[in-house]
């Protein structure tokens, strides 16, 4: 039988050379890929003045934590969207028994959402929460005040009721401002035109006194409305230097054929922020443009805080934004006098999944809340979690795992497999004469 001499002659170097070259070519490509992955991860972890930090898990196996609040005595209160107010004690240990259970309508994005402690909590022990409830098959949101004693709440006092609600766009963030007024972010509850109607509470940021009365200096007489045209406010905080209120807001997600364009806004009393008449930066004098918007990318920004502590000096004065769909913590440097962003870096991209809230504790540490069990994430076995960002002098902030290690391991295994395959072929061909 005739056969190709070059392909079957064991003394011909072509087969062994080709096999070995092929092995090393595959290895080289995979090694190059691993180096690129490593370089991208390194670049992502080292943008700007990277702090040396590490992330610790404070609590795990939680049911969609939404908001967190700190007492000066070291206790930490937080909400789970299913209706529980939970506690982390002074020793940093989660308490299994809830501080209180609230009958909420945990439908879609609704449920037990924001929580804040009274500025005089040490004296009056008042806790304020924002939650969704059902009344004769109709949904509403309300703001209530409870009194805490011995790690239990009682005596609900309704502060603001019949706030429009829906299974989406409920807002829910509540905070006390430097003026000791309560500010409340309310989404458009899927009724986008309501955001432009100042007689309706949805699509607004509201401002009230702690007892529910209307401050005399509100922009609209006898109305809690502070700003309007806000699609779904999720994060609010005040710059400690200028005192300006900065808000995060979800952009459209299919309405009118539009999507993305999430916003960072400087909120001013009585101003119109455009939704649904203006998206992005229209430069229309009738509306206030955001100082930042995500363009065609969707981040779904959520809780936000200015960092004023001393534990992470690289972030002092920065505006930190937890993102849900973005799965990262965005660190903004802002020039609020000129209403512009001067720096921005993304941290922890994809490492912890969806991030719902970021808040600073009185002792200067930062806490993150994940939201991977909200029906839109991919929860790990210990989700959801509360994470604590602490300084770490030994190393810069890096992901918890090195993806290049995985790729390099695969490349090595493939090289060994291909080498022995080539060796087998050569040995096999040596028996053919």
Coordinates of C-alpha atoms in Angstrom, one line a residue:
X1 CA 0.0 0.0 0.0
X2 CA 1.3 3.4 -0.9
X3 CA 1.6 5.9 2.0
X4 CA 2.9 9.4 2.4
X5 CA 6.6 9.0 3.3
X6 CA 7.0 12.3 5.0
X7 CA 4.0 11.9 7.3
X8 CA 4.8 8.3 8.4
X9 CA 8.6 8.3 8.6
X10 CA 9.6 8.4 12.3
X11 CA 12.9 9.8 11.4
X12 CA 11.3 12.8 9.7
X13 CA 11.2 15.7 12.1
X14 CA 8.0 17.3 10.8
X15 CA 5.5 15.5 13.1
X16 CA 7.4 15.9 16.4
X17 CA 8.4 19.5 15.6
X18 CA 4.8 20.4 14.6
X19 CA 3.3 18.8 17.7
X20 CA 5.7 20.5 20.1
X21 CA 5.3 23.9 18.3
X22 CA 1.6 23.5 18.5
X23 CA 1.8 22.8 22.2
X24 CA 3.9 25.8 22.8
X25 CA 1.7 28.0 20.5
X26 CA -1.4 27.1 22.5
X27 CA 0.4 27.7 25.8
X28 CA 1.7 31.0 24.5
X29 CA -1.8 32.2 23.5
X30 CA -3.3 31.2 26.8
X31 CA -0.4 32.7 28.8
X32 CA -0.8 35.9 26.8
X33 CA -4.6 35.9 27.6
X34 CA -3.8 35.3 31.3
X35 CA -1.4 38.3 31.2
X36 CA -4.0 40.5 29.6
X37 CA -6.7 39.4 32.1
X38 CA -4.2 40.2 34.9
X39 CA -3.3 43.5 33.4
X40 CA -7.0 44.5 33.0
X41 CA -7.6 43.5 36.7
X42 CA -4.5 45.4 37.8
X43 CA -5.6 48.5 35.8
X44 CA -9.1 48.2 37.2
X45 CA -7.8 47.9 40.8
X46 CA -5.2 50.7 40.5
X47 CA -7.0 53.7 38.9
X48 CA -6.4 56.9 40.8
X49 CA -4.9 57.1 44.2
X50 CA -5.7 53.5 45.2
X51 CA -6.3 53.0 49.0
X52 CA -4.9 50.0 50.8
X53 CA -8.1 48.4 52.0
X54 CA -9.7 45.0 52.6
X55 CA -13.3 43.9 52.8
X56 CA -14.7 41.9 55.7
X57 CA -18.1 40.1 55.9
X58 CA -20.0 41.4 58.9
X59 CA -23.3 39.5 58.3
X60 CA -24.3 36.9 55.8
X61 CA -27.4 34.9 54.7
X62 CA -29.6 37.9 54.8
X63 CA -32.9 38.5 53.1
X64 CA -32.4 41.4 50.7
X65 CA -30.9 44.0 53.0
X66 CA -31.8 47.5 51.8
X67 CA -30.7 50.2 54.2
X68 CA -28.4 50.6 57.2
X69 CA -28.2 53.1 60.1
X70 CA -25.7 53.5 62.9
X71 CA -26.1 54.4 66.6
X72 CA -23.3 56.2 68.3
X73 CA -23.2 53.4 70.9
X74 CA -21.9 51.0 68.3
X75 CA -25.1 49.3 67.4
X76 CA -26.0 48.9 63.7
X77 CA -29.7 48.7 62.5
X78 CA -30.6 47.6 59.0
X79 CA -33.7 46.6 57.1
X80 CA -34.5 43.5 55.1
X81 CA -37.0 44.1 52.3
X82 CA -39.1 41.2 53.5
X83 CA -40.1 43.3 56.6
X84 CA -37.4 42.7 59.3
X85 CA -35.5 45.4 61.1
X86 CA -32.3 43.7 62.2
X87 CA -29.5 44.5 64.5
X88 CA -25.7 44.1 64.7
X89 CA -24.7 44.4 68.3
X90 CA -21.9 46.5 69.8
X91 CA -19.5 43.7 69.4
X92 CA -20.1 43.5 65.7
X93 CA -22.2 40.3 65.9
X94 CA -25.5 39.9 64.0
X95 CA -28.5 39.3 66.3
X96 CA -30.7 36.6 65.0
X97 CA -34.0 37.9 66.5
X98 CA -35.3 40.9 64.6
X99 CA -35.7 44.2 66.4
X100 CA -39.1 44.3 64.8
X101 CA -41.2 42.7 62.1
X102 CA -43.3 44.9 59.9
X103 CA -46.2 43.7 57.8
X104 CA -45.1 45.0 54.4
X105 CA -46.1 44.3 50.8
X106 CA -42.8 42.9 49.5
X107 CA -43.9 43.0 45.9
X108 CA -41.3 43.6 43.2
X109 CA -39.2 46.6 44.4
X110 CA -41.5 47.3 47.3
X111 CA -41.3 46.2 50.9
X112 CA -39.3 47.5 53.9
X113 CA -36.8 50.0 52.4
X114 CA -35.2 53.0 54.1
X115 CA -34.2 53.3 57.7
X116 CA -32.7 56.3 59.6
X117 CA -32.1 57.1 63.3
X118 CA -33.2 60.4 64.8
X119 CA -30.4 62.9 65.3
X120 CA -31.2 62.7 69.0
X121 CA -31.5 58.9 69.0
X122 CA -29.5 58.6 72.2
X123 CA -32.2 60.5 74.0
X124 CA -35.5 59.7 72.3
X125 CA -34.6 56.3 70.6
X126 CA -36.7 57.2 67.5
X127 CA -36.2 55.0 64.4
X128 CA -37.8 56.0 61.1
X129 CA -38.6 53.6 58.3
X130 CA -40.1 53.8 54.8
X131 CA -42.1 50.8 53.6
X132 CA -44.7 49.6 51.1
X133 CA -48.1 48.2 52.3
X134 CA -51.3 47.0 50.8
X135 CA -54.7 48.7 51.5
X136 CA -57.7 47.0 49.9
X137 CA -55.6 45.7 47.0
X138 CA -54.0 49.1 46.4
X139 CA -50.3 49.7 47.2
X140 CA -49.0 52.7 49.2
X141 CA -45.7 53.7 50.8
X142 CA -45.5 55.3 54.2
X143 CA -43.0 56.8 56.6
X144 CA -43.4 55.7 60.2
X145 CA -41.5 56.4 63.4
X146 CA -40.9 53.7 66.0
X147 CA -39.4 53.9 69.5
X148 CA -36.6 51.5 70.3
X149 CA -36.0 50.0 73.8
X150 CA -33.8 47.0 74.7
X151 CA -33.3 46.2 71.0
X152 CA -37.0 46.1 70.3
X153 CA -39.3 48.6 68.6
X154 CA -42.8 49.6 69.5
X155 CA -45.4 52.5 69.3
X156 CA -45.6 53.1 65.5
X157 CA -46.4 56.7 64.7
X158 CA -47.3 57.3 61.0
X159 CA -45.4 60.4 59.9
X160 CA -46.4 60.5 56.2
X161 CA -48.9 58.2 54.6
X162 CA -50.5 57.4 51.2
X163 CA -47.3 58.0 49.3
X164 CA -48.0 56.4 45.9
X165 CA -46.5 52.9 45.5
X166 CA -46.0 50.2 42.8
X167 CA -44.1 47.1 42.3
X168 CA -41.4 49.2 40.7
X169 CA -39.8 52.7 41.2
X170 CA -40.7 53.2 44.9
X171 CA -37.6 55.2 45.8
X172 CA -37.3 54.6 49.5
X173 CA -34.1 56.3 50.6
X174 CA -34.6 58.5 53.7
X175 CA -32.0 60.6 55.5
X176 CA -31.8 63.6 57.9
X177 CA -30.2 66.6 56.3
X178 CA -27.8 69.0 58.1
X179 CA -30.9 71.1 58.8
X180 CA -32.4 68.1 60.8
X181 CA -35.3 67.9 58.3
X182 CA -36.2 64.5 56.8
X183 CA -35.6 64.0 53.1
X184 CA -37.4 61.2 51.3
X185 CA -36.8 59.9 47.8
X186 CA -39.9 58.7 46.0
X187 CA -39.9 57.1 42.6
X188 CA -42.5 57.7 39.8
X189 CA -44.1 54.3 40.7
X190 CA -44.4 53.5 37.0
X191 CA -46.5 56.6 36.5
X192 CA -43.9 58.7 34.7
X193 CA -46.1 61.8 34.1
X194 CA -46.7 62.1 37.8
X195 CA -43.1 63.2 38.2
X196 CA -44.0 66.6 36.6
X197 CA -47.1 67.2 38.8
X198 CA -46.2 68.9 42.1
X199 CA -49.6 68.0 43.6
X200 CA -48.6 64.3 43.5
X201 CA -45.8 62.9 45.8
X202 CA -44.3 60.4 43.3
X203 CA -41.3 61.2 41.2
X204 CA -40.0 63.6 43.9
X205 CA -37.7 64.3 46.7
X206 CA -39.7 65.3 49.7
X207 CA -38.7 67.3 52.8
X208 CA -40.6 67.3 56.1
X209 CA -40.1 68.0 59.8
X210 CA -39.5 64.9 61.9
X211 CA -43.1 65.1 63.2
X212 CA -44.5 65.1 59.6
X213 CA -45.3 68.7 59.4
X214 CA -44.3 70.9 56.5
X215 CA -41.2 73.2 56.9
X216 CA -42.2 76.8 56.4
X217 CA -39.3 77.3 53.9
X218 CA -40.3 74.5 51.6
X219 CA -40.4 75.7 47.9
X220 CA -44.1 74.9 47.5
X221 CA -46.5 76.2 50.2
X222 CA -48.0 73.5 52.4
X223 CA -46.3 70.8 50.4
X224 CA -43.6 68.3 51.2
X225 CA -42.3 68.5 47.7
X226 CA -38.7 69.7 47.6
X227 CA -37.7 68.7 44.0
X228 CA -39.6 67.1 41.1
X229 CA -39.0 65.4 37.8
X230 CA -37.0 62.6 39.6
X231 CA -37.6 59.2 38.0
X232 CA -36.4 56.9 40.8
X233 CA -34.2 58.5 43.5
X234 CA -32.1 55.9 45.2
X235 CA -29.2 57.7 47.0
X236 CA -29.0 61.1 48.8
X237 CA -26.3 62.7 50.8
X238 CA -24.9 66.2 51.6
X239 CA -21.4 67.3 50.8
X240 CA -19.8 68.2 54.2
X241 CA -17.9 71.1 52.7
X242 CA -20.6 72.9 50.6
X243 CA -23.7 71.5 52.2
X244 CA -25.1 70.7 48.8
X245 CA -27.5 67.7 48.4
X246 CA -26.4 65.2 45.8
X247 CA -28.7 62.4 44.5
X248 CA -28.4 59.2 42.5
X249 CA -31.2 58.4 40.1
X250 CA -32.1 55.6 37.8
X251 CA -32.5 56.5 34.1
X252 CA -35.1 54.9 31.8
X253 CA -35.4 51.2 31.3
X254 CA -37.5 50.9 28.2
X255 CA -40.0 53.8 28.6
X256 CA -40.5 55.6 25.4
X257 CA -37.9 53.3 23.8
X258 CA -35.2 54.7 26.0
X259 CA -32.7 53.1 28.4
X260 CA -29.7 53.9 30.5
X261 CA -28.7 57.5 31.2
X262 CA -28.5 57.0 35.0
X263 CA -27.8 60.3 36.8
X264 CA -26.0 62.1 39.5
X265 CA -27.8 65.4 40.4
X266 CA -27.2 68.3 42.6
X267 CA -30.6 68.9 44.2
X268 CA -31.9 72.4 44.7
X269 CA -35.2 73.5 46.3
X270 CA -38.1 73.7 43.8
X271 CA -36.1 72.7 40.7
X272 CA -37.4 70.4 38.0
X273 CA -35.0 67.5 37.0
X274 CA -36.8 66.7 33.8
X275 CA -38.2 63.2 33.9
X276 CA -39.9 62.2 31.7
X277 CA -39.6 65.3 29.5
X278 CA -35.8 65.4 29.5
X279 CA -33.2 62.6 29.5
X280 CA -29.5 63.0 29.8
X281 CA -28.1 66.5 29.3
X282 CA -30.7 68.3 27.1
X283 CA -29.4 71.8 28.0
X284 CA -33.0 72.9 28.3
X285 CA -33.3 75.9 30.7
X286 CA -36.6 74.5 32.0
X287 CA -34.8 71.6 33.6
X288 CA -31.7 71.0 35.7
X289 CA -29.1 68.8 33.9
X290 CA -27.3 66.1 35.9
X291 CA -23.6 66.7 36.7
X292 CA -23.0 63.1 35.5
X293 CA -25.0 60.6 33.5
X294 CA -24.0 57.2 32.3
X295 CA -24.8 57.6 28.6
X296 CA -25.7 54.3 27.0
X297 CA -24.5 52.2 30.0
X298 CA -26.8 51.2 32.8
X299 CA -25.4 51.2 36.3
X300 CA -28.7 51.4 38.3
X301 CA -27.0 53.6 41.0
X302 CA -28.4 53.0 44.5
X303 CA -27.3 54.2 48.0
X304 CA -24.7 57.0 48.1
X305 CA -22.6 58.7 50.7
X306 CA -19.9 61.4 51.0
X307 CA -17.0 60.0 52.9
X308 CA -15.7 62.2 55.7
X309 CA -13.8 59.7 57.8
X310 CA -10.1 59.3 58.4
X311 CA -9.8 55.5 57.9
X312 CA -9.4 55.7 54.1
X313 CA -7.8 59.2 53.5
X314 CA -7.6 58.6 49.7
X315 CA -11.5 58.8 49.7
X316 CA -12.0 61.7 52.0
X317 CA -14.5 64.1 50.4
X318 CA -15.4 61.6 47.7
X319 CA -18.9 60.7 46.7
X320 CA -19.4 56.9 46.9
X321 CA -22.2 55.3 44.9
X322 CA -23.3 51.7 45.2
X323 CA -24.5 50.3 41.9
X324 CA -26.9 47.4 41.3
X325 CA -26.6 46.4 37.7
X326 CA -23.2 48.0 37.5
X327 CA -22.0 45.6 40.4
X328 CA -19.4 48.1 41.5
X329 CA -18.7 50.9 43.9
X330 CA -18.1 54.2 42.0
X331 CA -15.9 56.7 43.7
X332 CA -16.5 60.2 42.5
X333 CA -14.4 63.4 43.0
X334 CA -16.9 66.3 42.6
X335 CA -16.5 70.0 42.1
X336 CA -19.9 71.1 43.3
X337 CA -19.2 74.8 42.9
X338 CA -18.9 74.2 39.2
X339 CA -21.2 71.2 39.1
X340 CA -18.9 68.8 37.5
X341 CA -17.1 65.5 38.1
X342 CA -13.3 65.8 38.4
X343 CA -12.4 62.1 39.0
X344 CA -14.1 58.7 38.9
X345 CA -13.0 55.2 39.6
X346 CA -14.8 51.9 39.8
X347 CA -14.0 49.5 42.7
X348 CA -14.9 45.8 43.3
X349 CA -16.3 45.4 39.8
X350 CA -18.4 42.2 39.8
X351 CA -16.7 40.9 42.9
X352 CA -19.7 41.1 45.3
X353 CA -22.5 41.4 42.8
X354 CA -25.3 43.9 43.1
X355 CA -24.6 46.6 45.7
X356 CA -27.6 48.3 47.3
X357 CA -26.2 50.8 49.8
X358 CA -23.0 52.3 51.1
X359 CA -22.8 54.2 54.4
X360 CA -20.2 55.5 56.7
X361 CA -20.3 54.5 60.4
X362 CA -19.6 57.1 63.1
X363 CA -16.1 55.7 63.6
X364 CA -15.2 56.2 59.9
X365 CA -15.5 52.8 58.4
X366 CA -17.6 52.1 55.3
X367 CA -20.3 49.4 55.0
X368 CA -21.7 47.9 51.8
X369 CA -25.0 46.0 51.4
X370 CA -25.4 43.5 48.7
X371 CA -28.7 42.8 46.9
X372 CA -28.2 39.5 45.1
X373 CA -31.4 37.9 46.4
X374 CA -33.7 40.5 45.0
X375 CA -34.6 38.4 42.0
X376 CA -32.2 40.1 39.7
X377 CA -28.9 38.9 40.9
X378 CA -26.9 35.6 41.1
X379 CA -26.6 34.9 44.8
X380 CA -23.7 33.0 46.3
X381 CA -24.3 30.5 49.1
X382 CA -23.8 33.2 51.8
X383 CA -25.7 36.1 50.2
X384 CA -27.0 38.5 50.9
X385 CA -24.2 40.2 53.0
X386 CA -23.2 43.3 54.9
X387 CA -19.5 44.1 54.1
X388 CA -17.1 46.3 56.0
X389 CA -14.3 48.2 54.2
X390 CA -11.3 48.6 56.5
X391 CA -7.8 49.9 56.0
X392 CA -5.1 47.3 55.2
X393 CA -1.5 48.5 55.3
X394 CA -0.2 45.3 53.7
X395 CA -1.6 45.5 50.2
X396 CA -3.7 47.7 47.8
X397 CA -7.3 47.0 47.1
X398 CA -7.5 44.0 44.8
X399 CA -10.2 41.4 43.9
X400 CA -10.7 38.5 46.3
X401 CA -9.4 36.1 43.6
X402 CA -6.9 36.4 40.7
X403 CA -8.6 35.3 37.5
X404 CA -5.2 35.1 35.8
X405 CA -4.3 32.2 38.2
X406 CA -7.2 30.2 36.7
X407 CA -6.2 30.9 33.1
X408 CA -2.5 30.1 33.8
X409 CA -3.5 26.8 35.5
X410 CA -5.6 25.8 32.4
X411 CA -2.7 26.8 30.1
X412 CA -0.2 24.7 32.0
X413 CA -2.6 21.7 32.1
X414 CA -3.2 22.0 28.3
X415 CA 0.5 22.3 27.6
X416 CA 1.2 19.1 29.5
X417 CA -1.6 17.3 27.8
X418 CA -0.5 18.4 24.4
X419 CA 3.1 17.5 25.1
X420 CA 2.2 14.0 26.1
X421 CA -0.2 13.7 23.1
X422 CA 2.7 14.7 20.8
X423 CA 5.0 12.2 22.6
X424 CA 2.5 9.5 22.2
X425 CA 2.0 10.2 18.4
X426 CA 5.8 10.2 17.9
X427 CA 6.2 6.9 19.8
X428 CA 3.2 5.5 17.9
X429 CA 4.6 6.5 14.5
X430 CA 8.0 4.9 15.4
X431 CA 6.3 1.5 15.3
X432 CA 5.1 2.1 11.8
X433 CA 7.6 1.1 9.1

